[in-house]
Coordinates of C-alpha atoms and ligand atoms in Angstrom, one line a residue:
X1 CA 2.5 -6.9 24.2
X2 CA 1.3 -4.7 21.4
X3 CA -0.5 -6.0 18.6
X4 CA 1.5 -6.5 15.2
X5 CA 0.0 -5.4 12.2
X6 CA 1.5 -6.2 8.5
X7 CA 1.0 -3.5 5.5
X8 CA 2.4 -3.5 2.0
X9 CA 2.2 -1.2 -1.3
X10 CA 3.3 -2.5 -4.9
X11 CA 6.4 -0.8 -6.2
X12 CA 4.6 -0.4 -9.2
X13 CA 4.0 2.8 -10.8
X14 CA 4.6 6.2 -9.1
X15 CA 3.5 6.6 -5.6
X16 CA 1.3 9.6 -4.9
X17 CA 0.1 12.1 -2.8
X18 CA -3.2 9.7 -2.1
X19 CA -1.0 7.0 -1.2
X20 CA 0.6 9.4 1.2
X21 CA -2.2 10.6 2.7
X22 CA -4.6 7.9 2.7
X23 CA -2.1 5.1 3.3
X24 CA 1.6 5.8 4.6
X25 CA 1.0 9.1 7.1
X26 CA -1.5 6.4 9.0
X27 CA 1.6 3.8 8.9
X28 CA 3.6 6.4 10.4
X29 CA 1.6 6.9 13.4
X30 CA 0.4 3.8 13.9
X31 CA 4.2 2.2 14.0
X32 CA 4.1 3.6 17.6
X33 CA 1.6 1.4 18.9
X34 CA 1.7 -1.5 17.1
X35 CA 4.5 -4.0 16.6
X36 CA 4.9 -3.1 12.9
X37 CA 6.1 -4.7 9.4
X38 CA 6.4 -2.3 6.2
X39 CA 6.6 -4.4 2.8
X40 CA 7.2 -3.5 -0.3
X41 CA 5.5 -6.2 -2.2
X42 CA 7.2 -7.2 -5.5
X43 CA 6.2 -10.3 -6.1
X44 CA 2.5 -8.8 -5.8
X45 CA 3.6 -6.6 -8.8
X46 CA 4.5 -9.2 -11.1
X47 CA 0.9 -10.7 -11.0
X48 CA 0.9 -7.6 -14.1
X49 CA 3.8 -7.9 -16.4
X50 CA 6.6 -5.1 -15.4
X51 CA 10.0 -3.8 -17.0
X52 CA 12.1 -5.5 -15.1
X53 CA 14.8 -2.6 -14.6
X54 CA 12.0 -0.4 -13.8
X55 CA 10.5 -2.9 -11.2
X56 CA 14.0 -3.2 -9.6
X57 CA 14.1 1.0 -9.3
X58 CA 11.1 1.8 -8.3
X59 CA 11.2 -1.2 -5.1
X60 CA 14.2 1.2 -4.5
X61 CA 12.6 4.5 -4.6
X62 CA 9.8 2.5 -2.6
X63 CA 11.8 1.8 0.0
X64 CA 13.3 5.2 0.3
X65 CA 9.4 6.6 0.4
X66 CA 8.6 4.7 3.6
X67 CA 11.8 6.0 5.2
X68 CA 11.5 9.5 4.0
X69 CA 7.9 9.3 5.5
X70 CA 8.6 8.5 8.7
X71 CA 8.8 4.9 8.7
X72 CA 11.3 4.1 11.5
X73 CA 13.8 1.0 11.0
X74 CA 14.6 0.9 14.6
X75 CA 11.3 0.7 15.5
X76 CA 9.5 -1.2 12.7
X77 CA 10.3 -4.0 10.0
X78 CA 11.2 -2.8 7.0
X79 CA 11.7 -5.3 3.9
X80 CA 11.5 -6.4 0.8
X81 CA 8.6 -9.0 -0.1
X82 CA 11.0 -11.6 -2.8
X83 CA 14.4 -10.9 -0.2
X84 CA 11.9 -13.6 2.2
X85 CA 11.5 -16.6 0.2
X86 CA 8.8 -18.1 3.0
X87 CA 6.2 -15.8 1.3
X88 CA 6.3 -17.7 -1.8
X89 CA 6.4 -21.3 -0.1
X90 CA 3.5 -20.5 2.3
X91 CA 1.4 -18.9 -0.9
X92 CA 2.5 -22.4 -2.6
X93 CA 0.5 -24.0 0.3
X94 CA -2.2 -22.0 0.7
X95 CA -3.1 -22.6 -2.8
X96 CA -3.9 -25.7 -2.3
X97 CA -5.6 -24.8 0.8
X98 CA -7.8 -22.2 -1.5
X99 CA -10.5 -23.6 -4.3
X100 CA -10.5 -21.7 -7.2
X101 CA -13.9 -20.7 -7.0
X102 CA -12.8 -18.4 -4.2
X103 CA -10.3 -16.9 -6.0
X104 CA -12.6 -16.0 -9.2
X105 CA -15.1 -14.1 -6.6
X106 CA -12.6 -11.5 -5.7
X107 CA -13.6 -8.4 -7.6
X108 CA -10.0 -7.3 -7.9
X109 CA -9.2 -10.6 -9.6
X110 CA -12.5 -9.7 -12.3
X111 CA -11.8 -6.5 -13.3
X112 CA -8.0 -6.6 -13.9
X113 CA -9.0 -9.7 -15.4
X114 CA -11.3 -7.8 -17.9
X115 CA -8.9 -5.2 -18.9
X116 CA -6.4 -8.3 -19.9
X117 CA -8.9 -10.2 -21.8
X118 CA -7.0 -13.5 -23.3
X119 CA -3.4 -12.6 -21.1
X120 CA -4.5 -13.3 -17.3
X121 CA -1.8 -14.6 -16.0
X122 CA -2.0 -17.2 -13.3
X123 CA -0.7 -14.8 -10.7
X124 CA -3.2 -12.9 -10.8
X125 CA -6.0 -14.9 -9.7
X126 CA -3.7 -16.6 -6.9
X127 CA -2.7 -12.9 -6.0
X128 CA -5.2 -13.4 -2.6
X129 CA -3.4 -16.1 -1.4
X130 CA 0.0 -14.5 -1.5
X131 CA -1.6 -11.3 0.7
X132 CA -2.6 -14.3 3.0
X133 CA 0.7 -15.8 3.2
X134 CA 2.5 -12.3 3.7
X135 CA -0.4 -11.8 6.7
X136 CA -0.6 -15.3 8.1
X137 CA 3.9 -16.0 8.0
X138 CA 3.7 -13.1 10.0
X139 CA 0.7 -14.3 13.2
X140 CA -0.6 -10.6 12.4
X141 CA -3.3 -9.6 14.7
X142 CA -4.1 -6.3 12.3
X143 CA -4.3 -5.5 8.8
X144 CA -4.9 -1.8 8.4
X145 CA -6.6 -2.2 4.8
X146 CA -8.9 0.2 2.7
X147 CA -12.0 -0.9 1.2
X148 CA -10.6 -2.4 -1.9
X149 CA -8.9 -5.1 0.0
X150 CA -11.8 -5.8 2.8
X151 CA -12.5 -9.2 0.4
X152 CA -9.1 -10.2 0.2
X153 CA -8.9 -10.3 3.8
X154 CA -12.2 -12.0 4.3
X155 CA -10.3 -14.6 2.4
X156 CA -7.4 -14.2 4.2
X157 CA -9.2 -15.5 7.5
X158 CA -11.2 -17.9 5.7
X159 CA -7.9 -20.0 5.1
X160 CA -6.7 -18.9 8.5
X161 CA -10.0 -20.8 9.7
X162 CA -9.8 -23.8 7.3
X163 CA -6.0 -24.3 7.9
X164 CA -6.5 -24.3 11.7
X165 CA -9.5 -27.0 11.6
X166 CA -7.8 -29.6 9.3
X167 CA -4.0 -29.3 10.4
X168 CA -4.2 -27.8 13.9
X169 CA -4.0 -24.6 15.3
X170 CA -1.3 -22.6 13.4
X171 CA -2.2 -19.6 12.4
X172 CA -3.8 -16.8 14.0
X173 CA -6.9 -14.8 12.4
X174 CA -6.3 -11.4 11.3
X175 CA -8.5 -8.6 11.9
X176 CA -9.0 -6.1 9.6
X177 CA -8.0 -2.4 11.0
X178 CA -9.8 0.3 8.6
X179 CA -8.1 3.4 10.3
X180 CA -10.0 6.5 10.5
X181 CA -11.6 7.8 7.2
X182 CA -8.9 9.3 5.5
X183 CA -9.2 11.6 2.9
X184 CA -10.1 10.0 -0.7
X185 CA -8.0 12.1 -3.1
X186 CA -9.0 12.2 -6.7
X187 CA -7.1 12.5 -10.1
X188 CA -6.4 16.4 -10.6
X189 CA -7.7 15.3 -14.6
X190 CA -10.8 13.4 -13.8
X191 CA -12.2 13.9 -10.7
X192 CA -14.9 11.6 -10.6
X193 CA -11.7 8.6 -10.4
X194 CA -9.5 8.6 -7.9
X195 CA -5.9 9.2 -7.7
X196 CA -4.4 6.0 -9.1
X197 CA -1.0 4.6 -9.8
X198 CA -2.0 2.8 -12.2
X199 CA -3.3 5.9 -14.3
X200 CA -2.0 6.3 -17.7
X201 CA -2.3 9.9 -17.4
X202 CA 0.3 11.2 -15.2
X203 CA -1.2 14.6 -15.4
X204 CA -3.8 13.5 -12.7
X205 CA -1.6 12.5 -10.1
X206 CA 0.7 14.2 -7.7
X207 CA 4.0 11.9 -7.5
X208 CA 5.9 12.1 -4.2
X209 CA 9.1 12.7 -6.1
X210 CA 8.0 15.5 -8.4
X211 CA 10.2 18.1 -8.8
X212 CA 8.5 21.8 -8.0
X213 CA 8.2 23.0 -11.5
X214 CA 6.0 19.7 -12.2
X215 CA 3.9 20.0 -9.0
X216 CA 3.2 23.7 -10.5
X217 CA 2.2 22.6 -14.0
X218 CA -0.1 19.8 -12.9
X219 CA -1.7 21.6 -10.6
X220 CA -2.2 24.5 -13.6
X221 CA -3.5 21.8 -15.5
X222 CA -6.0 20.6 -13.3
X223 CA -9.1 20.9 -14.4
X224 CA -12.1 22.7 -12.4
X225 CA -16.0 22.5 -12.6
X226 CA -18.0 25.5 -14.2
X227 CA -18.6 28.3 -11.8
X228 CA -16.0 31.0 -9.4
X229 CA -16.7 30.3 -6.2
X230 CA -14.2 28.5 -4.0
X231 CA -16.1 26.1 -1.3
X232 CA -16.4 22.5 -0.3
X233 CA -19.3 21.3 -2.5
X234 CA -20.0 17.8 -4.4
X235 CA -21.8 18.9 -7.0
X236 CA -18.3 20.1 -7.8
X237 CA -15.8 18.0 -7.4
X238 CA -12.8 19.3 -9.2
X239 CA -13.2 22.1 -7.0
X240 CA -13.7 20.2 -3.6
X241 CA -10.9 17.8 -4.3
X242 CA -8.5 20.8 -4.7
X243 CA -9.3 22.2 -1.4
X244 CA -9.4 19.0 0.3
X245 CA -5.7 18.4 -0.6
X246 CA -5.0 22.3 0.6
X247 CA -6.7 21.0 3.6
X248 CA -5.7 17.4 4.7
X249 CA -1.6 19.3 3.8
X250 CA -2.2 22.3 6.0
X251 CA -4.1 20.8 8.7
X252 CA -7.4 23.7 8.5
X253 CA -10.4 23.1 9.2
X254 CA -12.5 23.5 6.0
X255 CA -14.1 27.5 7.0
X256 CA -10.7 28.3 7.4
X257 CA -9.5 27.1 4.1
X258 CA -13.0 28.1 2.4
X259 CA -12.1 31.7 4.3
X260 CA -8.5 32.1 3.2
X261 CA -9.7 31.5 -0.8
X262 CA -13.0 34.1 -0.5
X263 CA -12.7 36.2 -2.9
X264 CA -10.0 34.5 -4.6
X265 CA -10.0 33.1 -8.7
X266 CA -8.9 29.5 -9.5
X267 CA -5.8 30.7 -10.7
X268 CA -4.6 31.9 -7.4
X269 CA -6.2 28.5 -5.7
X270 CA -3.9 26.7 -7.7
X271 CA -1.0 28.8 -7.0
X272 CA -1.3 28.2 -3.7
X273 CA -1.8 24.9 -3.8
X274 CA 1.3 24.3 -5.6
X275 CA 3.3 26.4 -3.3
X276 CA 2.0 24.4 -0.2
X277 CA 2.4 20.7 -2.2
X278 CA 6.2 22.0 -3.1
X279 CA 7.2 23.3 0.5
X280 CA 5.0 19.9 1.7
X281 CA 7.4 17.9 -0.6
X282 CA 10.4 19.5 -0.2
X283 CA 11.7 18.3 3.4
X284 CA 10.7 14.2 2.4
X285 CA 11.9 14.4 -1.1
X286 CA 15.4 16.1 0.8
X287 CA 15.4 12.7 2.7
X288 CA 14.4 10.7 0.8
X289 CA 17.8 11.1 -1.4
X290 CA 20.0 11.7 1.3
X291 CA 20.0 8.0 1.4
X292 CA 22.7 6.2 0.4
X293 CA 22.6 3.2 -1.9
X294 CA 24.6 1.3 1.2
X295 CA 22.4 2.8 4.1
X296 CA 19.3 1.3 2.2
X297 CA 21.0 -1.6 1.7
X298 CA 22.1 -2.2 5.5
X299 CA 18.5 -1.1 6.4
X300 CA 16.6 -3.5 3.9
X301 CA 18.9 -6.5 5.1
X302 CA 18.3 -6.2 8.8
X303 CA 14.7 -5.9 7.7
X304 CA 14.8 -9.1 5.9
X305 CA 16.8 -10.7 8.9
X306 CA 14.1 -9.6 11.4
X307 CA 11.3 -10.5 9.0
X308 CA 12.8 -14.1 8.0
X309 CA 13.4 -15.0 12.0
X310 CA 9.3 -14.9 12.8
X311 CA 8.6 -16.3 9.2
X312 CA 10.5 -19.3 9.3
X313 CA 9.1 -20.2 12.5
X314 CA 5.6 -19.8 11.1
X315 CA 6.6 -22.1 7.6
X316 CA 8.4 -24.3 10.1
X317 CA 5.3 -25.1 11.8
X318 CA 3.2 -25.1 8.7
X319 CA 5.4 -27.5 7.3
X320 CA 5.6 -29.9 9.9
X321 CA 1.6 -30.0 10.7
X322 CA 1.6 -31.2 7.3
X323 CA 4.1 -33.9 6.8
X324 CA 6.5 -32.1 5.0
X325 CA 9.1 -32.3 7.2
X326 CA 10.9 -35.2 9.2
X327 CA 9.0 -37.4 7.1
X328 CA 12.5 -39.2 5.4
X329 CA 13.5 -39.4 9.3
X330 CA 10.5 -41.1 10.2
X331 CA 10.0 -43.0 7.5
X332 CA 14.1 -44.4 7.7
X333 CA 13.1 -45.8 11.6
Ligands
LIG1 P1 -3.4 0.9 -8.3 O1 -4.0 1.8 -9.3 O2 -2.3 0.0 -8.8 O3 -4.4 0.1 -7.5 P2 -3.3 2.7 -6.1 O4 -2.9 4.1 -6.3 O5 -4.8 2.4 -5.9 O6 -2.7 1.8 -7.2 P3 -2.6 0.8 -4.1 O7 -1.2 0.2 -4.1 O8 -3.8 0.1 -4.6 O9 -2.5 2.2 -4.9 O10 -2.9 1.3 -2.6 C1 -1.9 1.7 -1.6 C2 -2.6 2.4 -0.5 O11 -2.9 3.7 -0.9 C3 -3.9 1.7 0.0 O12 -3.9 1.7 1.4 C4 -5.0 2.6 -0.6 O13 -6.2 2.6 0.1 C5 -4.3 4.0 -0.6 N1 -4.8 4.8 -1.7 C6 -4.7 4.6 -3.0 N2 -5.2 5.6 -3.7 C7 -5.6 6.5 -2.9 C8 -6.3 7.8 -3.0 N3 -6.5 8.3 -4.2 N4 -6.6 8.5 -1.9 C9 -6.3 8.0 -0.7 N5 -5.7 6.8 -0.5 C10 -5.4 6.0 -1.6
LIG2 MG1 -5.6 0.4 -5.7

């Protein structure tokens, strides 16, 4: 049988090119081989405080991302994170599975923790446990995961481990899956940071729902490092991350993109760009709202019905290897 592998993105902020191409293209592929299970994790995004009516659209336009992309509904698991209530009870008992020393190690958990100062919120340091309920409800074998969450799934197994030992054999220990190096893609203002949703500045970021006049301006915007020539280089970024997206979204190899702009001024690189981002955009954003509000709605559903069926059987279990269920029966006899 082929392998299932779980993978999620917050519905918070806008998603971008960089999600696209360093995240959701792979999902697309990879849905093919693997028995797969596409979340769109709201309850992660609540760890920060969100506008609820904003939260709401944007697990929408989330949703309508993943199937614009590719993502298939007959042939993967498409669904809401909050519509399956088990990820919420299994985090409940993996917290007290987890010490809270673990939790304050993860670096993710330190430096959004910094930027709050005096408002952490609870959530956010018992964020890792949640990831390792939405993994573990699931008996994933992979987790295709960049490098930011390699310590969350370190965890992850950890509790798979400790679970396993004191309760019996439940659970089954993920691996992590770090697909082939996909392209980083940096912020079009500063190009030392990388693309970000959570970037105040939407000027460095290429939304997957921008409309063509917006891809244009940013992309006039950008900025670029001192200097004419157009070719791969790190000592100039601005330049290289510009012709890495004309790259990864045409498919050349990098002497034939270096070749097509010889000779060429930043101005025209940037026209280019945007012309190829627009007619890029164009045929997902076209799908993306030819969905209906009802066809979503039909394809979340069974998503959550699918999802639900494997993850009560894994709380089930859970629940039972730790005496929180049939206890009134056996305690009545
Ligand atoms: P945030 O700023 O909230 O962390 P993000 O843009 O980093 O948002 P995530 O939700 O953390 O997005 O990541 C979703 C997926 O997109 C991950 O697999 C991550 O590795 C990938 N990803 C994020 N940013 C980029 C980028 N600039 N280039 C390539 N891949 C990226
Ligand atoms: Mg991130």
């Amino acid at each position: 049988m082929a392998k299932r592998i779980f993978s999620g993105a917050q519905p918070t902020g806008n998603f971008h090119l960089g999600n696209y191409l360093g995240a959701l293209r792979n999902w697309v592929e990879l849905q093919h081989e693997y028995e797969s299970l596409f979340c769109i994790v709201n309850l992660h995004a609540i760890t920060l405080p969100q506008d609820p009516k904003i939260l709401a659209q944007k697990t929408r336009d989330l949703a309508r991302i993943y199937l614009a992309a590719g993502i298939d509904p007959k042939v993967s698991l498409v669904f809401i994170q909050s519509d399956v209530p088990e990820h919420a009870e299994l985090a409940w008992v993996l917290n007290c599975v987890t010490r809270i020393s673990e939790l304050e190690r993860m670096t993710q958990f330190k430096e959004k923790a910094a930027r709050q100062r005096d408002s952490v919120g609870a959530g956010l340091l018992n964020y890792p446990t949640l990831m390792a309920s939405d993994i573990l409800l699931y008996q994933t074998e992979l987790v295709p995961i960049g490098h930011d969450q390699k310590q969350h799934l370190e965890l992850t197994r950890d509790l798979a481990i400790r679970f396993n030992r004191d309760y019996g054999e439940t659970f089954r220990v993920p691996e992590p899956f770090i697909p082939k190096a996909g392209a980083r893609i940096k912020s079009l203002a500063e190009p030392l940071k990388k693309m970000s949703k959570s970037d105040e500045n939407a000027a460095g970021s290429i939304f997957l729902l921008d409309d063509a006049d917006t891809v244009s301006r940013k992309f006039k915007r950008a900025v670029t490092d001192s200097g004419t020539e157009i070719r791969f280089d790190e000592s100039r970024p601005a330049i290289t991350n510009l012709l890495t997206i004309y790259q990864v979204l045409t498919g050349k190899q990098p002497e034939e993109v270096e070749a097509n702009f010889a000779g060429k001024g930043y101005a025209q690189l940037k026209s280019e760009l945007a012309e190829t981002t627009i007619e890029f955009l164009r045929p997902l954003q076209e799908r993306a709202g030819g969905y209906t509000d009802e066809a979503l709605e039909r394809t979340l559903d069974e998503g959550r019905e699918r999802a639900q069926t494997i993850a009560r059987a894994t709380l089930e279990e859970v629940k039972s290897r730790m005496g929180l269920v049939g206890a009134r029966a056996r305690g009545a006899s």
